[in-house]
XYZ file of C-alpha atoms in Angstrom:
666
model
C 0.000 0.000 0.000
C 1.313 3.431 -0.910
C 1.251 6.634 1.104
C 2.376 7.551 4.585
C 0.484 4.644 6.153
C 2.829 1.976 4.760
C 1.874 -1.612 5.684
C -0.721 -1.290 8.426
C -0.629 -4.933 9.574
C 1.799 -7.740 8.802
C -0.544 -10.598 9.737
C -2.092 -11.862 6.433
C -5.198 -13.148 8.237
C -5.887 -9.710 9.739
C -5.291 -8.057 6.362
C -8.089 -10.175 4.918
C -10.585 -9.168 7.618
C -10.655 -5.462 6.705
C -10.479 -3.153 3.719
C -7.664 -0.592 3.628
C -10.172 2.189 4.342
C -11.357 0.344 7.464
C -7.813 -0.307 8.621
C -6.975 3.383 8.295
C -10.097 4.329 10.235
C -9.287 1.879 13.039
C -5.646 2.958 13.040
C -6.789 6.550 13.521
C -8.935 5.537 16.510
C -6.118 3.415 17.943
C -3.574 6.247 17.700
C -6.021 8.692 19.279
C -6.734 6.334 22.201
C -3.062 5.731 22.814
C -2.249 9.460 22.748
C -4.879 10.263 25.355
C -3.147 8.293 28.114
C 0.356 7.846 26.724
C -0.030 4.063 26.505
C -2.865 1.640 25.886
C -3.384 -1.579 27.864
C -6.011 -4.331 27.668
C -7.841 -2.892 30.697
C -8.457 0.390 28.812
C -10.205 -1.146 25.814
C -13.664 -1.771 27.283
C -14.054 1.937 27.990
C -12.218 3.401 25.022
C -13.862 1.177 22.411
C -17.205 2.786 23.243
C -16.435 5.308 20.456
C -16.391 2.545 17.800
C -19.911 2.383 16.465
C -20.582 -1.354 16.138
C -19.175 -2.464 19.490
C -19.870 0.835 21.243
C -23.595 1.024 20.551
C -24.437 -2.671 20.808
C -22.495 -3.615 23.945
C -22.356 -2.038 27.371
C -18.964 -1.306 28.932
C -19.480 -4.234 31.325
C -20.206 -6.588 28.422
C -17.130 -5.410 26.540
C -14.968 -5.842 29.666
C -16.303 -9.345 30.309
C -15.779 -10.411 26.707
C -12.190 -9.108 26.655
C -11.343 -10.671 30.031
C -12.510 -14.097 28.828
C -9.776 -14.079 26.185
C -7.022 -11.867 27.604
C -6.194 -12.541 31.252
C -3.318 -10.069 31.573
C -5.201 -6.771 31.654
C -1.978 -4.766 31.979
C -0.592 -6.086 28.692
C 0.262 -3.197 26.378
C -1.835 -3.124 23.207
C -0.278 -2.760 19.766
C -2.374 -2.202 16.635
C -2.645 -5.883 15.677
C -3.827 -6.846 19.169
C -6.282 -3.931 19.022
C -7.728 -5.376 15.790
C -8.026 -8.868 17.289
C -9.950 -7.514 20.289
C -12.189 -5.528 17.952
C -12.972 -8.614 15.872
C -13.732 -10.598 19.034
C -16.211 -7.963 20.195
C -17.715 -7.680 16.720
C -18.273 -11.433 16.630
C -20.028 -11.194 20.001
C -22.287 -8.433 18.616
C -23.122 -10.557 15.565
C -24.013 -13.577 17.689
C -26.470 -11.472 19.689
C -28.015 -9.398 16.907
C -28.072 -11.869 14.074
C -25.321 -10.029 12.159
C -26.909 -6.611 11.752
C -26.080 -4.032 14.440
C -28.707 -1.528 15.500
C -28.843 1.642 13.418
C -26.290 0.096 11.070
C -26.678 2.860 8.531
C -27.355 5.857 10.747
C -27.247 9.050 8.704
C -24.173 10.683 10.116
C -22.005 7.842 11.337
C -22.627 4.603 9.533
C -21.076 5.648 6.258
C -17.846 6.409 7.987
C -17.509 4.139 10.979
C -19.472 0.912 10.694
C -17.364 -2.040 9.658
C -20.126 -4.546 8.997
C -20.727 -4.351 5.270
C -24.466 -4.812 5.428
C -26.991 -2.481 3.900
C -30.691 -2.125 4.532
C -32.588 -3.186 1.406
C -35.528 -1.135 2.642
C -33.375 1.988 2.904
C -31.874 1.334 -0.517
C -35.361 1.032 -2.053
C -36.430 4.248 -0.319
C -33.417 6.235 -1.520
C -33.784 4.859 -5.050
C -37.400 6.060 -5.084
C -36.198 9.490 -3.913
C -33.595 9.639 -6.705
C -36.090 8.465 -9.324
C -38.491 11.211 -8.259
C -36.143 14.185 -7.907
C -33.792 13.472 -10.832
C -36.370 12.146 -13.305
C -36.138 15.253 -15.505
C -32.367 15.588 -15.477
C -31.176 15.728 -19.086
C -28.102 13.569 -18.529
C -29.524 11.041 -16.050
C -32.981 10.458 -17.486
C -31.623 7.784 -19.835
C -30.581 5.789 -16.728
C -33.769 6.381 -14.724
C -35.881 5.004 -13.204
C -33.474 2.783 -11.276
C -34.767 -0.652 -10.277
C -34.609 -0.809 -6.442
C -34.541 -4.618 -6.432
C -31.122 -4.681 -8.130
C -27.699 -3.127 -7.494
C -28.170 -0.794 -10.440
C -27.868 2.226 -8.132
C -24.252 1.424 -7.294
C -23.334 0.853 -10.938
C -24.809 4.187 -12.020
C -23.060 5.939 -9.118
C -19.650 4.728 -10.333
C -19.095 7.668 -12.700
C -19.852 10.266 -10.006
C -22.462 12.210 -11.970
C -25.506 10.967 -10.040
C -24.078 11.907 -6.631
C -23.032 15.364 -7.858
C -26.550 15.955 -9.187
C -28.089 14.675 -5.925
C -25.982 17.150 -3.924
C -27.400 19.956 -6.063
C -30.945 18.746 -5.374
C -30.225 18.832 -1.631
C -28.471 22.223 -1.631
C -29.061 23.940 -4.977
C -26.048 25.644 -6.495
C -23.427 23.758 -4.476
C -21.792 22.353 -7.618
C -21.455 24.254 -10.859
C -22.647 21.544 -13.226
C -20.377 22.914 -15.941
C -17.518 21.389 -13.925
C -18.974 17.846 -13.948
C -17.541 15.442 -16.532
C -20.613 14.123 -18.343
C -19.337 12.237 -21.352
C -21.263 9.032 -22.030
C -18.141 6.978 -21.316
C -15.665 8.461 -18.856
C -12.030 7.495 -18.569
C -10.564 6.724 -15.105
C -9.224 10.261 -14.575
C -12.553 11.855 -15.437
C -14.326 9.507 -13.042
C -11.826 10.281 -10.316
C -12.380 14.011 -10.833
C -16.150 13.624 -10.514
C -15.791 11.658 -7.284
C -13.279 14.153 -5.893
C -15.710 16.970 -6.718
C -18.533 14.976 -5.110
C -16.660 14.201 -1.874
C -15.376 17.752 -1.377
C -18.853 19.143 -2.130
C -20.502 16.625 0.228
C -18.210 17.830 3.017
C -19.129 21.400 2.124
C -22.851 20.779 2.744
C -22.286 18.944 6.042
C -21.811 15.255 5.184
C -19.321 13.197 7.156
C -17.008 11.471 4.662
C -13.863 11.252 6.745
C -12.787 7.748 5.726
C -14.371 7.474 2.302
C -12.286 7.822 -0.859
C -12.862 8.089 -4.589
C -11.928 4.431 -5.027
C -14.855 3.379 -2.822
C -17.274 4.948 -5.315
C -15.418 3.608 -8.341
C -15.562 0.102 -6.877
C -19.207 0.584 -5.888
C -18.758 -0.207 -2.175
C -22.438 -0.405 -1.350
C -22.437 0.455 2.378
C -20.282 3.541 1.811
C -22.162 4.793 -1.253
C -25.523 4.298 0.475
C -24.232 6.044 3.599
C -23.290 9.161 1.626
C -26.601 9.116 -0.280
C -28.537 8.863 3.001
C -26.726 11.896 4.414
C -27.375 13.960 1.278
C -31.090 13.080 1.310
C -31.342 13.877 5.015
C -29.859 17.323 4.431
C -32.433 17.937 1.694
C -35.395 16.773 3.769
C -34.449 18.835 6.828
C -33.623 22.013 4.891
C -36.914 23.775 5.735
C -36.552 23.253 9.502
C -35.107 26.700 9.904
C -36.746 29.882 11.169
C -35.515 31.933 8.227
C -37.030 29.504 5.717
C -40.146 28.646 7.745
C -40.961 31.599 10.060
C -44.183 29.828 11.099
C -42.009 27.658 13.342
C -42.195 30.539 15.816
C -45.591 29.092 16.748
C -43.687 26.318 18.565
C -42.178 28.807 21.003
C -43.841 29.403 24.358
C -41.820 32.536 24.978
C -40.017 34.933 22.638
C -37.009 34.651 24.972
C -36.583 31.078 23.724
C -35.971 32.250 20.163
C -32.170 32.263 20.171
C -32.029 28.858 21.857
C -34.541 27.539 19.307
C -32.453 28.835 16.394
C -29.467 26.891 17.728
C -31.309 23.547 17.799
C -30.293 20.933 15.213
C -33.036 20.300 12.629
C -33.846 16.816 13.995
C -34.679 18.366 17.386
C -36.880 20.999 15.750
C -38.688 18.241 13.839
C -39.369 16.356 17.087
C -40.560 19.569 18.725
C -42.917 20.194 15.815
C -44.259 16.650 16.037
C -44.839 16.884 19.807
C -46.518 20.287 19.360
C -49.212 18.673 17.194
C -49.401 15.513 19.308
C -50.168 17.656 22.359
C -53.054 19.252 20.460
C -54.309 15.757 19.597
C -54.331 14.776 23.278
C -51.503 12.248 22.895
C -49.976 11.818 26.356
C -46.488 10.578 25.490
C -43.498 12.659 24.389
C -41.754 11.403 21.238
C -37.999 11.628 21.773
C -36.702 9.594 18.817
C -37.647 8.258 15.398
C -37.329 4.619 16.385
C -38.766 3.008 19.524
C -41.192 5.881 20.262
C -43.028 5.470 16.928
C -42.919 1.664 16.553
C -46.550 1.187 17.571
C -47.686 3.808 14.986
C -49.971 5.471 17.566
C -48.072 8.761 17.452
C -48.355 8.778 13.652
C -52.093 8.128 13.812
C -52.617 11.113 16.120
C -50.270 13.348 14.090
C -52.022 12.685 10.786
C -55.464 13.110 12.372
C -54.447 16.649 13.383
C -52.809 17.523 10.063
C -55.404 15.945 7.759
C -58.618 15.311 9.742
C -60.566 14.912 6.496
C -58.872 11.526 5.968
C -59.240 10.232 9.543
C -60.051 6.533 9.875
C -61.452 5.725 13.321
C -60.289 2.120 13.112
C -56.601 3.182 12.990
C -56.433 3.721 16.738
C -58.899 0.937 17.463
C -56.814 -1.902 16.001
C -54.574 -3.765 18.446
C -51.920 -4.993 16.014
C -49.157 -2.375 15.470
C -48.430 -3.685 11.957
C -52.074 -3.313 10.922
C -52.156 0.164 12.466
C -48.995 1.101 10.557
C -50.657 0.028 7.304
C -53.668 2.249 8.060
C -51.336 5.151 8.911
C -49.681 4.819 5.505
C -53.085 4.733 3.808
C -53.852 8.040 5.561
C -50.481 9.454 4.491
C -51.102 8.312 0.913
C -54.347 10.305 0.789
C -52.310 13.357 1.888
C -49.735 12.701 -0.834
C -47.111 11.745 1.762
C -46.679 7.982 1.435
C -42.985 7.996 0.785
C -39.782 6.640 2.341
C -41.064 3.752 4.431
C -43.312 0.713 4.688
C -45.441 -0.573 7.552
C -42.632 -3.032 8.336
C -40.134 -0.141 8.637
C -42.426 1.560 11.169
C -42.833 -1.444 13.466
C -39.129 -2.284 13.194
C -38.275 1.274 14.195
C -36.010 2.206 11.266
C -34.628 5.577 12.478
C -33.499 6.844 9.075
C -36.710 6.071 7.240
C -38.984 7.263 10.051
C -37.101 10.561 10.164
C -37.396 10.870 6.373
C -41.137 10.132 6.558
C -41.799 12.773 9.232
C -39.617 15.354 7.458
C -41.537 14.726 4.227
C -44.841 15.263 6.058
C -43.480 18.532 7.476
C -42.503 19.708 3.995
C -45.886 18.770 2.563
C -48.230 19.919 5.350
C -46.741 21.406 8.518
C -50.091 22.434 10.041
C -48.694 25.713 11.374
C -50.593 28.985 11.242
C -49.917 31.566 8.568
C -47.193 34.014 9.478
C -48.508 36.744 11.808
C -47.419 40.370 12.124
C -46.159 39.593 15.614
C -43.931 36.825 14.262
C -42.667 39.110 11.502
C -41.782 41.853 13.976
C -40.059 39.332 16.249
C -37.907 38.092 13.381
C -37.049 41.658 12.388
C -35.752 42.408 15.894
C -33.315 39.528 15.638
C -29.893 40.832 14.561
C -28.855 40.366 10.933
C -25.547 38.550 11.265
C -25.199 37.253 7.705
C -21.418 37.578 7.745
C -21.103 35.829 11.112
C -23.518 33.117 9.956
C -21.415 32.409 6.875
C -18.238 32.249 8.924
C -19.896 30.035 11.543
C -20.982 27.731 8.719
C -17.469 27.551 7.231
C -15.823 26.845 10.599
C -18.489 24.281 11.503
C -18.096 22.346 8.249
C -14.311 22.549 8.507
C -14.354 21.097 12.036
C -16.837 18.383 11.071
C -14.510 17.341 8.230
C -12.027 16.077 10.850
C -14.438 13.321 11.902
C -14.528 14.322 15.581
C -16.544 12.296 18.086
C -19.407 14.832 18.089
C -21.101 16.236 14.991
C -21.352 20.021 15.329
C -24.671 21.614 14.427
C -23.882 25.057 15.850
C -20.429 26.195 16.959
C -21.802 28.635 19.534
C -23.642 25.836 21.347
C -21.773 22.629 20.583
C -18.283 23.864 21.489
C -19.167 25.141 24.947
C -17.864 22.096 26.821
C -14.483 22.418 25.076
C -14.181 18.735 24.120
C -14.564 19.052 20.330
C -12.209 22.032 20.354
C -9.615 19.870 22.113
C -10.150 17.090 19.552
C -9.697 19.553 16.693
C -6.567 21.039 18.261
C -5.161 17.521 18.581
C -5.828 16.879 14.871
C -4.268 20.198 13.830
C -1.261 19.833 16.147
C -0.966 16.165 17.220
C 0.097 15.667 20.826
C -0.562 19.246 21.936
C -3.561 18.339 24.151
C -3.025 17.011 27.664
C -5.775 14.390 27.683
C -5.054 13.428 31.294
C -6.654 16.657 32.514
C -9.422 16.765 29.871
C -13.026 16.004 30.839
C -14.951 13.805 28.416
C -18.685 14.410 27.775
C -21.272 14.108 29.097
C -20.142 16.826 31.508
C -22.626 17.775 34.222
C -20.489 20.053 36.384
C -19.990 23.520 34.816
C -16.488 23.922 36.240
C -15.389 20.808 34.296
C -16.397 22.549 31.069
C -14.397 25.586 32.161
C -11.374 23.343 32.761
C -11.574 22.046 29.191
C -11.996 25.530 27.765
C -9.138 26.883 29.881
C -6.895 24.285 28.244
C -8.250 25.377 24.833
C -7.257 28.984 25.575
C -3.882 27.931 27.001
C -3.083 25.940 23.835
C -4.210 28.893 21.713
C -1.701 31.126 23.467
C 0.931 28.420 23.013
C 0.201 28.561 19.265
C 0.544 32.376 19.438
C -3.121 33.194 18.833
C -4.237 36.692 19.756
C -6.317 36.025 22.890
C -6.082 39.189 24.969
C -8.449 39.051 27.967
C -9.972 35.795 26.744
C -10.748 33.101 29.340
C -12.165 29.601 29.103
C -15.441 30.808 30.591
C -16.017 33.021 27.502
C -16.288 29.851 25.402
C -18.507 28.141 28.013
C -20.803 31.183 27.920
C -21.011 30.972 24.110
C -19.439 34.377 23.391
C -19.956 34.506 19.616
C -17.334 37.111 18.770
C -14.593 35.366 20.729
C -15.483 31.885 19.468
C -15.406 33.050 15.837
C -12.082 34.826 16.437
C -10.569 31.696 18.003
C -11.817 29.400 15.225
C -10.468 31.682 12.501
C -7.029 31.682 14.121
C -7.189 27.890 14.461
C -8.171 27.444 10.806
C -5.472 29.879 9.681
C -2.862 28.080 11.812
C -3.892 24.785 10.175
C -3.534 26.332 6.715
C -0.062 27.685 7.402
C 1.076 24.429 9.010
C -0.054 22.444 5.983
C 2.090 24.661 3.773
C 5.019 24.617 6.197
C 4.924 20.810 6.222
C 5.632 20.820 2.491
C 9.323 20.919 3.356
C 10.590 21.076 -0.213
C 8.772 24.404 -0.562
C 9.104 25.967 2.897
C 12.429 24.351 3.891
C 10.941 24.248 7.383
C 10.514 28.008 7.707
C 7.313 29.630 8.930
C 4.837 30.474 6.163
C 2.772 33.651 6.450
C -0.013 35.392 4.552
C 2.478 37.392 2.486
C 4.090 34.168 1.205
C 0.702 32.910 -0.009
C -0.025 36.242 -1.692
C 3.374 36.285 -3.374
C 3.002 32.675 -4.587
C -0.415 33.370 -6.146
C 0.760 36.510 -7.943
C 3.907 34.780 -9.164
C 1.886 31.826 -10.471
C -0.557 34.025 -12.377
C 2.250 36.224 -13.685
C 4.106 33.158 -15.003
C 1.159 32.450 -17.284
C 1.639 35.928 -18.827
C -1.479 37.398 -17.276
C -1.719 40.993 -16.150
C -4.032 40.133 -13.229
C -2.748 40.793 -9.741
C -4.026 40.521 -6.172
C -2.828 43.420 -4.001
C -4.160 41.837 -0.799
C -6.817 39.379 0.334
C -9.107 42.407 0.675
C -8.575 43.508 -2.957
C -12.047 44.430 -4.252
C -11.026 43.640 -7.825
C -11.131 39.947 -6.840
C -14.932 40.066 -6.812
C -15.194 39.262 -10.535
C -13.341 35.957 -9.999
C -11.008 36.418 -12.993
C -7.820 36.307 -10.883
C -8.743 32.947 -9.349
C -9.744 31.488 -12.711
C -6.339 32.514 -14.046
C -4.668 31.060 -10.944
C -6.455 27.707 -11.424
C -5.586 27.776 -15.121
C -1.910 28.388 -14.325
C -1.924 25.544 -11.787
C -3.538 23.049 -14.175
C -3.558 24.078 -17.846
C -7.035 23.917 -19.361
C -8.702 23.373 -15.975
C -10.855 26.326 -16.947
C -13.069 26.406 -20.015
C -12.818 30.118 -20.788
C -15.848 29.864 -23.056
C -17.938 29.471 -19.888
C -16.394 32.429 -18.028
C -18.265 35.730 -17.859
C -16.735 39.218 -17.770
C -17.764 39.535 -14.134
C -19.396 42.943 -14.497
C -22.879 42.372 -13.073
C -23.577 40.664 -9.758
C -25.018 37.636 -11.560
C -21.911 37.315 -13.749
C -19.647 37.543 -10.689
C -21.647 34.865 -8.893
C -21.480 32.519 -11.901
C -17.698 32.893 -11.993
C -17.440 32.355 -8.220
C -19.502 29.147 -8.347
C -17.342 27.878 -11.206
C -14.126 28.662 -9.278
C -15.256 26.727 -6.191
C -16.305 23.673 -8.224
C -13.057 23.581 -10.232
C -10.985 23.841 -7.036
C -12.947 21.019 -5.397
C -12.663 18.934 -8.557
C -8.876 19.234 -8.389
C -8.880 18.081 -4.755
C -9.145 21.257 -2.669
C -11.268 20.831 0.444
C -12.807 24.303 0.874
C -15.852 25.590 2.721
C -16.520 29.060 1.346
C -19.620 30.195 -0.554
C -19.766 32.118 -3.849
C -20.737 35.220 -1.856
C -17.397 35.060 -0.029
C -15.699 35.665 -3.377
C -18.130 38.231 -4.793
C -18.074 40.214 -1.522
C -14.313 39.573 -1.042
C -14.333 38.110 2.461
C -10.570 38.266 3.174
C -10.579 35.264 5.521
C -12.268 32.976 3.030
C -10.195 34.391 0.146
C -7.083 33.385 2.091
C -8.375 29.828 2.638
C -9.175 29.468 -1.071
C -5.764 30.739 -2.207
C -3.885 28.626 0.330
C -5.828 25.486 -0.573
C -5.004 25.914 -4.271
C -1.372 26.580 -3.318
C -1.238 23.471 -1.116
C -2.681 21.271 -3.853
C -0.344 22.697 -6.491
C 2.783 22.219 -4.388
C 1.855 18.601 -3.728
C 1.507 17.881 -7.449
C 4.513 19.750 -8.924
C 5.580 17.316 -11.629
C 2.380 15.401 -12.152
C 1.758 14.328 -15.724
C -1.705 15.482 -16.697
C -3.997 14.254 -19.409
C -6.350 16.701 -21.045
C -9.872 15.592 -21.870
C -13.094 17.277 -22.904
C -16.522 16.229 -21.685
C -19.686 16.181 -23.739
C -20.723 19.260 -21.803
C -17.546 20.975 -23.058
C -16.316 21.582 -19.588
C -12.803 21.507 -20.961
C -11.788 20.191 -17.542
C -8.128 19.393 -17.011
C -7.831 15.756 -16.052
C -4.995 15.189 -13.635
C -3.699 11.710 -12.963
C -3.999 11.954 -9.218
C -4.057 8.680 -7.345
C -7.487 7.372 -6.492
C -6.407 7.411 -2.866
C -6.337 11.224 -2.823
C -9.092 11.319 -0.229
C -8.855 7.761 1.031
C -6.198 8.713 3.556
C -8.543 11.076 5.286
C -9.187 8.563 8.046
C -5.870 9.367 9.657
C -4.976 12.166 12.003
C -2.235 13.227 9.636
C -4.421 12.914 6.562
C -5.130 16.616 6.664
C -1.551 17.138 5.618
C -2.232 14.818 2.697
C -5.430 16.404 1.508
C -5.120 20.142 1.993
C -8.176 19.876 4.213
C -8.604 23.525 5.036
């Protein structure tokens, strides 16, 4: 195996138990566990393996400890990676014997695609996602010759192998994420064109909030079903939950008991808002229970019966609540939903089996179709108007959040102002950016009940920031615990910038070990553009002339000849022309392999922070591919995209702590 991982295990039997992607993921976990306490012994594994999805969610700590002790008597024996794998396999076998091979929630939206090691997929979920794709992409000019997909076959995974379908699905979920002019859409793609599409897809998936930390382009090319389906499920979830936002659906204010709750409500993840909406209507229906999840709490279908009776009383069937059999009740619920135009995503069997993904999708679809909330009132309008317009802060919060989530930390961040307050994810991110810098012996792992423990974590965050020479005058750990927005954004920007500069510094042949600063990045970009005989120049990262995007198109063109199809570039005079250029720039950069989190508006409005991240990411990619032989190809859509012969493992290494150095993940 190539790359900085070398041969992960020497035991041939162990090599055959895992794919390389899985080995890298487990190696990353192993290294992280060992760093936390300096050494790892058998006695530590029962507790520390709780973070591994299959054995963590299906076994209690006592069960893990008992299972390990049965096989390994010397609990003080130091654990190397091969022993770690053997213990993992032992626990996994125990899980399989108890569950009949399929672990609970085996394809959970955010984690299964990246952490489950049992290569099973839910046929019901596959059928549901295929139906979603057939519906939303039916009119796509390129894909309609392949649709509808037959859900009873593996046709989905074959069609996904060229990368076009997943790119198009991302644009359905978050319109405008990918400039479709950058997608290679020839009828038959060569390996480099395929690789480019998958690179564009993975970097764009990260940019809308998907977790793809140990998934690579080769997984899509080989059609690894559990990984492909995991990414598809995340994309669909993002689409279905998009309207659960006060700015998009102001009527959600009706769920608030008190206007003082508004800020807290805006910080809730969309799944929590969906549950709150559901319980709001269930309370009106006289349903006594509180629904807290989309699995066990809806298995008997009673909550659904009450919900649909409130939302569509004209289709009420009195026998739905009268029947004793949950499966029969579930069938009647779906008949009711069908009359509302909402019978999508699940079957009666999925309800009674408590499929969390499909139940969530079903409820989200009902919300989109008929939310049952009152029309927007003047009071609600005035309340929204009093809320501060922090568009710039919101965009930066989004960029920092997506960047941190791309590391594959233990907790998925929905809102940096809320989810970082205990300090743990910040410590994890610091450890990824600067391995070994965190003193895990004094860190407090969630759940943390005592406030002073959170302060302890955040004090270490601030201390490390000062160690890394961040500007943190009069900043204390308690400011993070209190959710001080200005200070949190300032800290995260300095952390992201430090990561950027370290990535460039680590390219020794360029930096020769010296510190890299903003001026070096500026000078490199200007020199690169100048070498292609262009007159364009960037005076600073605040240079307003950058808003038309021409400089960055010329930079990308100088980095990879013919990466840009100049026939598709506008003059960048009007706002619409500037935005078209900006969208094209971001898609080309991601297609090359740059992991970036800015929006087109960050270019058109010249946000200096995001302009720096874009320039540095292009620089990092270019310096890592200095002598790469590149093949030029043209797609049917005349994208004129430069096809570079990058290894298919470009993103595969992202499971490791040091993979950020490999991928320019900034």
